[in-house]
Coordinates of C-alpha atoms and ligand atoms in Angstrom, one line a residue:
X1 CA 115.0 215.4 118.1
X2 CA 115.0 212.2 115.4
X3 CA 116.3 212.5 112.8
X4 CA 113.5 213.7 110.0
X5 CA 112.0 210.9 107.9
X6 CA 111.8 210.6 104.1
X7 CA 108.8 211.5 102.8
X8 CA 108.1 208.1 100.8
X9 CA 107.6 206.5 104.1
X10 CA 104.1 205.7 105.4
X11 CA 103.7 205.0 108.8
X12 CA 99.7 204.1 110.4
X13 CA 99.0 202.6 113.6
X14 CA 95.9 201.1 115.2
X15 CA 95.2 200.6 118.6
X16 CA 96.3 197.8 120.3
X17 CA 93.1 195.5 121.5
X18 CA 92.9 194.5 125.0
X19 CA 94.1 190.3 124.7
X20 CA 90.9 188.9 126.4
X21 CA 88.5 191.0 124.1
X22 CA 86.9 189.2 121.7
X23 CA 87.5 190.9 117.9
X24 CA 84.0 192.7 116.8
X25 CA 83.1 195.1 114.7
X26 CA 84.6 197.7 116.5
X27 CA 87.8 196.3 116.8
X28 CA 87.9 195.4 113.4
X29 CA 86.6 199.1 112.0
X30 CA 90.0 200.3 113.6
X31 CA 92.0 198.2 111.6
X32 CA 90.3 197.9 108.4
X33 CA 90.4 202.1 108.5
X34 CA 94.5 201.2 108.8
X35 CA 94.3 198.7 106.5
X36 CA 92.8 201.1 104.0
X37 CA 94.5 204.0 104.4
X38 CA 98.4 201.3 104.3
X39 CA 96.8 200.1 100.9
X40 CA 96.3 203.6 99.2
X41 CA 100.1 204.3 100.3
X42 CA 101.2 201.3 98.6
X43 CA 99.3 202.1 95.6
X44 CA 101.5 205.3 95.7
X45 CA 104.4 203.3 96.1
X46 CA 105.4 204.6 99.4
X47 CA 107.1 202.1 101.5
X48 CA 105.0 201.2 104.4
X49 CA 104.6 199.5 107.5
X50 CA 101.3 199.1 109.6
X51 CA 101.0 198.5 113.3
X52 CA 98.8 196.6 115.4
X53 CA 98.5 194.3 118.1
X54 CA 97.5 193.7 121.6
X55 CA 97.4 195.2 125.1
X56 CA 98.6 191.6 127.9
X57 CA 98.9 193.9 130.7
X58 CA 97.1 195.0 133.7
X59 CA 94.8 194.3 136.0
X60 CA 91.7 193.1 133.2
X61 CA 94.0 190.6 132.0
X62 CA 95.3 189.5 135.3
X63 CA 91.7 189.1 136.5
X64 CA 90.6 187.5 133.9
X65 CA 93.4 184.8 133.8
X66 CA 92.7 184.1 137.4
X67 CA 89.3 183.1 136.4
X68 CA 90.6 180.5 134.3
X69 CA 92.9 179.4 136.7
X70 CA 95.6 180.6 134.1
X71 CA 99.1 181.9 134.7
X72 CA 98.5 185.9 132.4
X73 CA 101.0 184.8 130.4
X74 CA 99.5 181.2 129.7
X75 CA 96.4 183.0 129.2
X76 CA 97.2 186.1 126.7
X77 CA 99.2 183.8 124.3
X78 CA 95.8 182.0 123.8
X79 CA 94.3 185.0 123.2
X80 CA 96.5 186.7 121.1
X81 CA 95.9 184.5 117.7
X82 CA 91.9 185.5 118.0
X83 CA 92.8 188.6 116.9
X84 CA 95.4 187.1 114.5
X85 CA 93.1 185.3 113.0
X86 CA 90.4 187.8 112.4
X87 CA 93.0 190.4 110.5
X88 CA 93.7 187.7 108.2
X89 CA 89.7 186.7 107.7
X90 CA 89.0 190.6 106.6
X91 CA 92.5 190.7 105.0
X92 CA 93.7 192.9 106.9
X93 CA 97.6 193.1 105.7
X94 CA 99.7 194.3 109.1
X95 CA 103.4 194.5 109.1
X96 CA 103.9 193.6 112.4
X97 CA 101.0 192.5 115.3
X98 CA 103.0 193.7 118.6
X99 CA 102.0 191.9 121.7
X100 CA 103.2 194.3 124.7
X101 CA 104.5 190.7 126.1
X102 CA 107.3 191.1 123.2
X103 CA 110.5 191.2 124.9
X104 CA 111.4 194.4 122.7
X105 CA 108.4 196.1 123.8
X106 CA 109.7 195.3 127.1
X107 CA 112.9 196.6 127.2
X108 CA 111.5 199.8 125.0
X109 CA 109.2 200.5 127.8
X110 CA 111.9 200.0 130.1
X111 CA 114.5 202.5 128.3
X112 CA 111.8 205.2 127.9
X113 CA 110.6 204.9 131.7
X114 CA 114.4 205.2 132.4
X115 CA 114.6 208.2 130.4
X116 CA 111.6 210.2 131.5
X117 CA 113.0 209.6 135.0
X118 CA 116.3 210.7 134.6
X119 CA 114.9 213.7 133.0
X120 CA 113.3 214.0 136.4
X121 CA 109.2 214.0 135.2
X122 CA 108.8 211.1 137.4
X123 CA 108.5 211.4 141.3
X124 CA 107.1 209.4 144.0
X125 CA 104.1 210.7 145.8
X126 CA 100.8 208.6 147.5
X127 CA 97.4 208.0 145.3
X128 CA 94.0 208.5 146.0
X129 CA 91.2 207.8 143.8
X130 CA 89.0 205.5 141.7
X131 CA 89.7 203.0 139.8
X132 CA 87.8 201.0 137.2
X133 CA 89.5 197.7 135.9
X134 CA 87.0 197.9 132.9
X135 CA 89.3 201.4 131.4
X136 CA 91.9 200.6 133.3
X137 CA 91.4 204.5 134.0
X138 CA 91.3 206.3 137.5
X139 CA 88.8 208.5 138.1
X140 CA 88.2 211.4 140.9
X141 CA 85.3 211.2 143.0
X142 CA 83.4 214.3 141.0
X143 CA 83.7 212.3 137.7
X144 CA 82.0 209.3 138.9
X145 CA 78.5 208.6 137.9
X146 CA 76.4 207.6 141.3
X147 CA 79.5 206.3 142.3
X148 CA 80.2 204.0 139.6
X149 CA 82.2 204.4 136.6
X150 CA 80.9 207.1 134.2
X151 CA 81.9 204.6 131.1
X152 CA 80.8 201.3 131.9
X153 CA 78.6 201.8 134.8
X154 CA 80.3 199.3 137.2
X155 CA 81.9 199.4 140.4
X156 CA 85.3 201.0 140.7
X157 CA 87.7 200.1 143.4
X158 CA 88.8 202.9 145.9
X159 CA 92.4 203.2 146.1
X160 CA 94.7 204.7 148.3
X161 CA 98.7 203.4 147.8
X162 CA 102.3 204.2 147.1
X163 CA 102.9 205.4 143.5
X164 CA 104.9 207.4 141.3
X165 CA 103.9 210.3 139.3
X166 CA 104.1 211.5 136.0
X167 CA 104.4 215.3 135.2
X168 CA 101.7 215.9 133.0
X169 CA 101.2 219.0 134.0
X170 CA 104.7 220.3 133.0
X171 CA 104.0 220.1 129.6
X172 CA 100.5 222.3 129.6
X173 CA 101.6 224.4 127.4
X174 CA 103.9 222.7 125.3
X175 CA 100.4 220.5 124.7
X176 CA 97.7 223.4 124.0
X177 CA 99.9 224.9 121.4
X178 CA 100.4 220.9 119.7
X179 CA 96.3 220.5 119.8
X180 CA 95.4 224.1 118.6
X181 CA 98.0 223.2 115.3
X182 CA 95.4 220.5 113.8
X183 CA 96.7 217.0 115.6
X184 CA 93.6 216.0 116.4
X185 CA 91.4 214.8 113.3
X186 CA 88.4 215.6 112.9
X187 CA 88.5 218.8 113.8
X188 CA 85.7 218.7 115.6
X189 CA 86.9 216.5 118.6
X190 CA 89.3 219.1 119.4
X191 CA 87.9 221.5 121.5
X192 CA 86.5 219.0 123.6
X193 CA 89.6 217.9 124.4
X194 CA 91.3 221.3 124.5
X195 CA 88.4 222.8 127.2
X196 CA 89.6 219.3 129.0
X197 CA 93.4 220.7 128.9
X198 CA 92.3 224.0 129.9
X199 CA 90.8 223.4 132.8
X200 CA 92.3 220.6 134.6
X201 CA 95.6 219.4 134.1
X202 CA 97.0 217.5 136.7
X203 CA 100.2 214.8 136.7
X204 CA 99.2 211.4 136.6
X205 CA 99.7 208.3 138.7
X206 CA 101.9 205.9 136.5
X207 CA 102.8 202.8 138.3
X208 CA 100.8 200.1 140.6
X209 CA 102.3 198.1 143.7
X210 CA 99.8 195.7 144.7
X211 CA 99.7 194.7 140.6
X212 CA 102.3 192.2 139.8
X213 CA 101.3 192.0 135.7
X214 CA 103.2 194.7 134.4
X215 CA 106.0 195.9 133.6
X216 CA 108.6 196.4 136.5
X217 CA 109.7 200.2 136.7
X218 CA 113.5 200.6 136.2
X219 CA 114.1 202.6 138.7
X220 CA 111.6 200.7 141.2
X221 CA 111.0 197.0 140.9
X222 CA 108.2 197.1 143.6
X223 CA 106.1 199.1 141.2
X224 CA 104.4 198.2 137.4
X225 CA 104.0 200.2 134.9
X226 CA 100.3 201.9 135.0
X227 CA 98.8 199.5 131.4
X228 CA 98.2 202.7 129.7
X229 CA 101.8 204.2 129.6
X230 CA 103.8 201.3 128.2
X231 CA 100.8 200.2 126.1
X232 CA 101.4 203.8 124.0
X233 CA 105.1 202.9 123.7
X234 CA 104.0 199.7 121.8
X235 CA 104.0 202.5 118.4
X236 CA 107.6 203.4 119.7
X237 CA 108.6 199.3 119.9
X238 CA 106.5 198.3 117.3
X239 CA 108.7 200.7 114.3
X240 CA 111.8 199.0 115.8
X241 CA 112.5 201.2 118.7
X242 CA 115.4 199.1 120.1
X243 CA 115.4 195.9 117.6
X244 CA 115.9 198.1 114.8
X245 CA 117.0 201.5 115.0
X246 CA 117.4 202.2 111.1
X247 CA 113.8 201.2 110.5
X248 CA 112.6 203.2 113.4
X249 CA 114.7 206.6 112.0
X250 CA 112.7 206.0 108.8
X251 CA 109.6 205.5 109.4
X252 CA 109.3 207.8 112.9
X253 CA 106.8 209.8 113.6
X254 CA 104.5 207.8 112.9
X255 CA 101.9 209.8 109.8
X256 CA 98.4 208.9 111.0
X257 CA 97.7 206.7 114.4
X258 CA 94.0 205.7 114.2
X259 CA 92.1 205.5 117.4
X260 CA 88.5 205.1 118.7
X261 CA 86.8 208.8 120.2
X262 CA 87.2 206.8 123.5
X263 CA 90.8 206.4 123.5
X264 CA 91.4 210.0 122.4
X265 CA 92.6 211.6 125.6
X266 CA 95.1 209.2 126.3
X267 CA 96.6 209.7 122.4
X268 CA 95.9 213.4 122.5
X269 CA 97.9 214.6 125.9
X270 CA 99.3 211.6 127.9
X271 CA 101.2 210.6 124.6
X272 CA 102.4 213.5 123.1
X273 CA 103.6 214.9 127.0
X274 CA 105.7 211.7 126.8
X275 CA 107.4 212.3 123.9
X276 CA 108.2 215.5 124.9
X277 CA 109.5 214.5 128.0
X278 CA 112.0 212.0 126.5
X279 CA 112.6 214.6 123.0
X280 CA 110.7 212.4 120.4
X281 CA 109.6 214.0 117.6
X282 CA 105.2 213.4 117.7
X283 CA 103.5 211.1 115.6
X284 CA 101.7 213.7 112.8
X285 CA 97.9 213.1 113.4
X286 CA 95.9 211.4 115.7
X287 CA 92.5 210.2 114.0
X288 CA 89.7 209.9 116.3
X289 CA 86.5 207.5 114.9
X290 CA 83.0 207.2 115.9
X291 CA 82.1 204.0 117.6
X292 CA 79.1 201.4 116.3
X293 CA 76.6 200.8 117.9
X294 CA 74.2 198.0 117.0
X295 CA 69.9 198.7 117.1
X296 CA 71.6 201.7 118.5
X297 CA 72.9 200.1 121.6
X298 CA 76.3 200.0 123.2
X299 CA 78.3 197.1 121.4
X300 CA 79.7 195.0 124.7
X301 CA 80.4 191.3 125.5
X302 CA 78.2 191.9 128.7
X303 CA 75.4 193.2 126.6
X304 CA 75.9 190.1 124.4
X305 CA 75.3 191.9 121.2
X306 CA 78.8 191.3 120.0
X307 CA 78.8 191.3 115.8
X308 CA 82.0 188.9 115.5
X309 CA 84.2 188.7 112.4
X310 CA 82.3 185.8 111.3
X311 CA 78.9 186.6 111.8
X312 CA 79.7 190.0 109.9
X313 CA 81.7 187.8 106.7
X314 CA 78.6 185.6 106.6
X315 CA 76.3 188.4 105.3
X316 CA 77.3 188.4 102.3
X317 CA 81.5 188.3 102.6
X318 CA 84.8 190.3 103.4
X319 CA 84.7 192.7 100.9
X320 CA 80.5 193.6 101.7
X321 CA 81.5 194.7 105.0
X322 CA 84.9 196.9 104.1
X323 CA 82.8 198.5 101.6
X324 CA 79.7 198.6 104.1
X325 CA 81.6 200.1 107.3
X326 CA 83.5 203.1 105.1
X327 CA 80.4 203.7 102.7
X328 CA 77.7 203.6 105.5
X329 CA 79.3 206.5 107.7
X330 CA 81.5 209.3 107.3
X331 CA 84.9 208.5 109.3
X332 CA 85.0 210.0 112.3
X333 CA 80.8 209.9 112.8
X334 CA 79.3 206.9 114.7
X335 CA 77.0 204.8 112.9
X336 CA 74.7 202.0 113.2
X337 CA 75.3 198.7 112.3
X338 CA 72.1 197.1 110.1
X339 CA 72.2 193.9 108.8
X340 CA 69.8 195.0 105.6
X341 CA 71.5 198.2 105.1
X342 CA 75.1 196.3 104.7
X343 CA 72.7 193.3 102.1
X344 CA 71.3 196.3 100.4
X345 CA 74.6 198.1 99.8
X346 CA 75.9 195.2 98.6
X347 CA 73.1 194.6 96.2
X348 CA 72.9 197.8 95.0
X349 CA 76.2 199.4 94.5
X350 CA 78.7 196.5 94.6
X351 CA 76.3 194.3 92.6
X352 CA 73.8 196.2 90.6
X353 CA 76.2 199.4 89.7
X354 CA 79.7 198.3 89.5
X355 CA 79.0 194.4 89.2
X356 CA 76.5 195.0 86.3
X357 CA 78.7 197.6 84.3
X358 CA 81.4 194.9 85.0
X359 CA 79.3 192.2 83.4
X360 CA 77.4 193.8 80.4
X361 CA 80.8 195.8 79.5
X362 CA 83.0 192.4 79.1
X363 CA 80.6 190.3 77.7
X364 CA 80.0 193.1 75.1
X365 CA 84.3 193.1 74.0
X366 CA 84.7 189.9 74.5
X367 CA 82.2 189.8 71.1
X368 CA 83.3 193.0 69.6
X369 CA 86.6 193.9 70.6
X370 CA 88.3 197.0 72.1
X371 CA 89.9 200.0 70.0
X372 CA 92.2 202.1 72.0
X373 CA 91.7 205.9 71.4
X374 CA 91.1 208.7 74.2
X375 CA 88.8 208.4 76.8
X376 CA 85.8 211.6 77.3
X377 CA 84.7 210.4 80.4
X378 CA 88.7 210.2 82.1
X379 CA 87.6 214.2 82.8
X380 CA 84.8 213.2 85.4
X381 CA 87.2 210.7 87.6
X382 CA 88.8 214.0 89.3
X383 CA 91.5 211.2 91.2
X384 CA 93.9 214.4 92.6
X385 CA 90.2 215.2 94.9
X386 CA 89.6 211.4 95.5
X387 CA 93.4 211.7 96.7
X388 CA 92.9 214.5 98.8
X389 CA 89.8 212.5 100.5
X390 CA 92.0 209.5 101.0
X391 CA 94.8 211.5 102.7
X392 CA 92.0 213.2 104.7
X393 CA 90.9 209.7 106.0
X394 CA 87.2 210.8 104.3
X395 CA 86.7 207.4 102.6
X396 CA 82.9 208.1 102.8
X397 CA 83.9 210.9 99.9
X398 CA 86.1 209.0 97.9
X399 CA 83.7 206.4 98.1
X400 CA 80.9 208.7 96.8
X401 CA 83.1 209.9 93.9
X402 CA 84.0 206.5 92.8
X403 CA 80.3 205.4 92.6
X404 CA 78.8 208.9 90.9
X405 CA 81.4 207.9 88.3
X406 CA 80.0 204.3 88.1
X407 CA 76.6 206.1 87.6
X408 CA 78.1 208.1 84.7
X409 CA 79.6 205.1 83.2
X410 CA 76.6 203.1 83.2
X411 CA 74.7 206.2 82.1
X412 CA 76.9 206.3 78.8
X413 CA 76.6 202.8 78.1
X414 CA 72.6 202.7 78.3
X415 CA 72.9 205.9 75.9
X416 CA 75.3 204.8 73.5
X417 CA 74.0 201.2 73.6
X418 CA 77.3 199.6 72.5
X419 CA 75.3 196.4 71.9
X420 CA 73.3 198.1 68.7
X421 CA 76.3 199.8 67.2
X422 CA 79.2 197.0 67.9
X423 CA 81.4 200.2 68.5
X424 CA 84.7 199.3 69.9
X425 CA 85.5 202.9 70.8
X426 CA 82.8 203.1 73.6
X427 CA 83.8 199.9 74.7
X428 CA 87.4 200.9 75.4
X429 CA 86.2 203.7 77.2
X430 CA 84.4 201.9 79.6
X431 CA 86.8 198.9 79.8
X432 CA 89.3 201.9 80.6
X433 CA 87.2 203.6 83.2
X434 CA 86.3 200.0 84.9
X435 CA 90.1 200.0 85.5
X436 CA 90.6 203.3 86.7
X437 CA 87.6 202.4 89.5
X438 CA 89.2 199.2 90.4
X439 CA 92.5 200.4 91.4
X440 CA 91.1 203.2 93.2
X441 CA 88.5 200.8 95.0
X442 CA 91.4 198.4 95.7
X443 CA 91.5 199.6 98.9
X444 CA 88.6 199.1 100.3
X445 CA 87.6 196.0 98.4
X446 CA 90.9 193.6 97.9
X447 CA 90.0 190.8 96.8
X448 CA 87.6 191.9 94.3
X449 CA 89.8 194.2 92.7
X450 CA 92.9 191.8 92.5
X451 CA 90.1 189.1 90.3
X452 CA 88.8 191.9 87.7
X453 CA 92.7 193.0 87.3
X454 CA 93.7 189.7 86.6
X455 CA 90.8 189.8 84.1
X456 CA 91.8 192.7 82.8
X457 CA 95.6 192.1 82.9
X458 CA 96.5 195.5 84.5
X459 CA 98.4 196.0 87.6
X460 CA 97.3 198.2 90.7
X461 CA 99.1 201.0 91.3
X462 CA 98.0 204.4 90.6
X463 CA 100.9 205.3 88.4
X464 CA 98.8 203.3 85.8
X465 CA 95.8 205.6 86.3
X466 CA 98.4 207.6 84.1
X467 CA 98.7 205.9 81.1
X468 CA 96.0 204.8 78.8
X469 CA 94.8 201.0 79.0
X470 CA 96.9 198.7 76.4
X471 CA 95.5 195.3 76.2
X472 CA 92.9 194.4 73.2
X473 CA 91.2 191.3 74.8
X474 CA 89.0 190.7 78.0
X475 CA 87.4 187.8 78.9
X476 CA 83.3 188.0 79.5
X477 CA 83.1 188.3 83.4
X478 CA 80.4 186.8 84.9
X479 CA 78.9 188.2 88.0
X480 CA 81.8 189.2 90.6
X481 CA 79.5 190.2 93.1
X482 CA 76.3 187.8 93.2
X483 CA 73.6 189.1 95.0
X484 CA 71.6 187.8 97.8
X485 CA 68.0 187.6 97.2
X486 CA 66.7 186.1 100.4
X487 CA 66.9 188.1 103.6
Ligands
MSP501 N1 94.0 198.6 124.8 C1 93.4 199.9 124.6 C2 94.1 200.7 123.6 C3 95.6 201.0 123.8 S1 96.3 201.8 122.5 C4 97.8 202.2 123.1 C5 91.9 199.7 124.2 N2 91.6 198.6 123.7 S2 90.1 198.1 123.2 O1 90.2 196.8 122.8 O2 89.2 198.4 124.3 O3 89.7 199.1 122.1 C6 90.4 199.1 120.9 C7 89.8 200.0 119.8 O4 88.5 199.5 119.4 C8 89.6 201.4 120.3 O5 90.0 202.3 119.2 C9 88.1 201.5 120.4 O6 87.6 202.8 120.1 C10 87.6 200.6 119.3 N3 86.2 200.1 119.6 C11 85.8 199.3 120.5 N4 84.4 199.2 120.4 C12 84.0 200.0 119.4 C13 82.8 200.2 118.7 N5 81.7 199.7 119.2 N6 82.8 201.0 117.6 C14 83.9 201.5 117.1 N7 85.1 201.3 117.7 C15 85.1 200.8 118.9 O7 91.2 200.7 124.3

């Protein structure tokens, strides 16, 4: 096995998003969930480094470039800065964005596919079966729906060719015993997927002759590389696989790779069987999420109902919708997405609760001063539970916590009206507690956070949550979040 990682390493993944997709809501929920969960590691200091990118290969892509009378390759690296460019709209801070056309992913894929088939889980054999370009899945006849796929409904394409095999079902047992020991988050996706295990477990198909954009085999140049394999390497290439090996020893396994419920069978038994194949130690949890739907209807390009990145920051801005998506919905649960519901969120807890105690506590020391001394209400900000939620991936909690303290701390200023008795005490508090909230909501709501810490001339980092609040002074702060009225 790998040598064991240090513990002050962070490593989070997303999926990597087909190339000719266009970035929407769902996409986006992926990354912002990674994007969250990256920030609260670096506000423990750990060192991290986030992952995400996208998928160039297979036959989609190839299709699709046809269509535009585009070479794939011509085609993808138009594509690619879409996606680019929509992580840095919702600030979404990645480490690296992987393209599977990287040559290190490559040559990754390459040494892996080598590896598995000199450990002799590869063999050639003949396929038979369904196939739907949409997945890029094969199905059997029994799991077609009226002969189409059962996932998007459309035509699949009966194939019958030359491939090789994978031995999936080698490593049966080696895979029930990994799923029964909590990799699969939440816990109830698991038996699902276990049942699946169970009762069918057969090796896979791996490689395609009559495609040409993949990724030769080693072993076989007349073949590709089935999307799906080498796609899941991109979290081996993507840590430094081959370009780095040092980085890759520290950061490997990966600590949480976040996934839609769609994508979880793939990330649940044909990755893990791979890594045992070629003796890599297994990334430590696998996070399933629900999916969005919008009016309660499939989200699809062909449906049209696509929520883009802009259409979602127009609402009412970046920081609306990263509180929206995590508040909304517990993690892991689908949701519906509601134009009002995200406005009215906004209004009332980012404006009217946490805005408003913003507001009414600076204007208040900005006339009558601060005086340090110890806090009462510190007691009702349990932050080691709001931890353990964050580790857990349930933001919805954390969330929760962080705005029933917001209710507390606007209770206590209503009671002991600061405004009446000019008392600097009850002002510190509150200035304190404001502080507290915004580094834990840093997370979720950057660029918000990062303008009342400049305010309030603290830095983010939970370590300060630790020590009490120094400064004497703060500015009066107008509304941070203004709130829409017509819609
Ligand atoms: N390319 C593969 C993943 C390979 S990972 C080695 C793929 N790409 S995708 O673009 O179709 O989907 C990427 C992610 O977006 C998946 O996690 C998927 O669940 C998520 N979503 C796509 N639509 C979604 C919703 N409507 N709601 C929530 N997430 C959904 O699969």
């Amino acid at each position: 096995m790998e040598m064991a990682k240090n513990n002050k390493h962070f490593y989070v993944t997303t999926p990597i998003y087909y190339a000719n997709d266009i970035p929407h809501i769902g996409h986006i929920y992926s990354s912002l969930a990674a994007d969250i969960l990256a920030r609260w590691y670096l506000l423990k200091k750990y060192r991290v480094f986030f992952l995400t990118g996208t998928d160039e290969h297979g036959r989609k892509i190839e299709k699709a470039a046809e269509r535009k009378n585009l070479s794939p390759k011509k085609f993808v690296d138009q594509l690619a800065p879409q996606f680019k460019n929509a992580w840095r709209k919702f600030n979404i801070n990645y480490n690296r964005f992987i393209r599977t056309t990287d040559p290190d992913h490559i040559k990754t894929a390459e040494i892996i596919l080598r590896k598995i088939y000199e450990k002799g889980d590869i063999y050639p054999g003949e396929y038979e079966g369904f196939y739907c370009t949409e997945c890029e899945a094969y199905f059997s006849e029994k799991e077609l729906e009226k002969g189409k796929c059962p996932i998007h409904q459309k035509k699949v394409i009966k194939l019958k060719e030359q491939t090789y095999f994978f031995k999936l079902s080698k490593y049966k047992n080696q895979i029930l015993e990994l799923l029964e020991n909590d990799f699969i988050r939440p816990e109830f996706r698991k038996r699902e997927i276990i049942n699946r295990v169970k009762e069918k477990l057969e090796d896979i198909s791996i490689s395609r002759k009559n495609l040409k954009w993949g990724i030769p085999l080693p072993f076989d140049k007349s073949h590709v590389c089935y999307v799906w394999i080498e796609a899941l390497l991109n979290y081996l290439s993507g840590i430094g696989y081959i370009k780095n090996k040092k980085h890759f020893q520290v950061f490997w396994p990966a600590d949480v790779q976040i996934i839609g419920k769609d994508i979880l069978w793939f990330h649940a038994v044909i990755w893990p069987a791979l890594l045992f194949s070629v003796n890599i130690d297994l990334p430590k949890k696998i996070f399933a999420h629900g999916w969005w739907t919008l009016n309660k209807e499939k989200i699809s390009k062909s449906r049209g109902n696509v929520v883009s990145a802009d259409e979602l920051i127009n609402i009412a801005g970046v920081d609306a919708v990263r509180y929206y998506l995590f508040s909304e919905t517990p993690f892991g649960q689908d949701g519906d997405f509601d134009k009002n519901s995200l406005i009215n969120r906004y209004n009332n807890e980012l404006a009217d609760k946490f805005g408003n105690l913003i507001s009414r506590t600076t204007a208040l020391i900005e006339k009558y001063g601060l005086k340090q001394n110890p806090n009462p209400l510190i007691k009702e900000l349990n932050i080691k539970t709001i931890e353990m939620n964050m580790e857990n991936l349930d933001f919805h909690q954390a969330l929760k916590k962080v705005f029933n303290f917001i209710d507390i701390c606007n209770t206590y200023i209503d009671q002991k009206k600061p405004w009446l008795t000019k008392n600097k005490s009850i002002l510190y508090h509150l200035a304190e507690n404001i502080r507290l909230v915004t580094i834990i909501l840093w997370p979720f709501i950057p660029k918000s956070c990062e303008k009342i810490s400049k305010n309030f001339h603290f830095s983010i980092s939970l370590d300060e949550t630790k020590k009490p609040l120094k400064i004497k002074r703060i500015k009066k702060f107008e509304a941070i979040f203004k709130k829409i009225d017509n819609f």
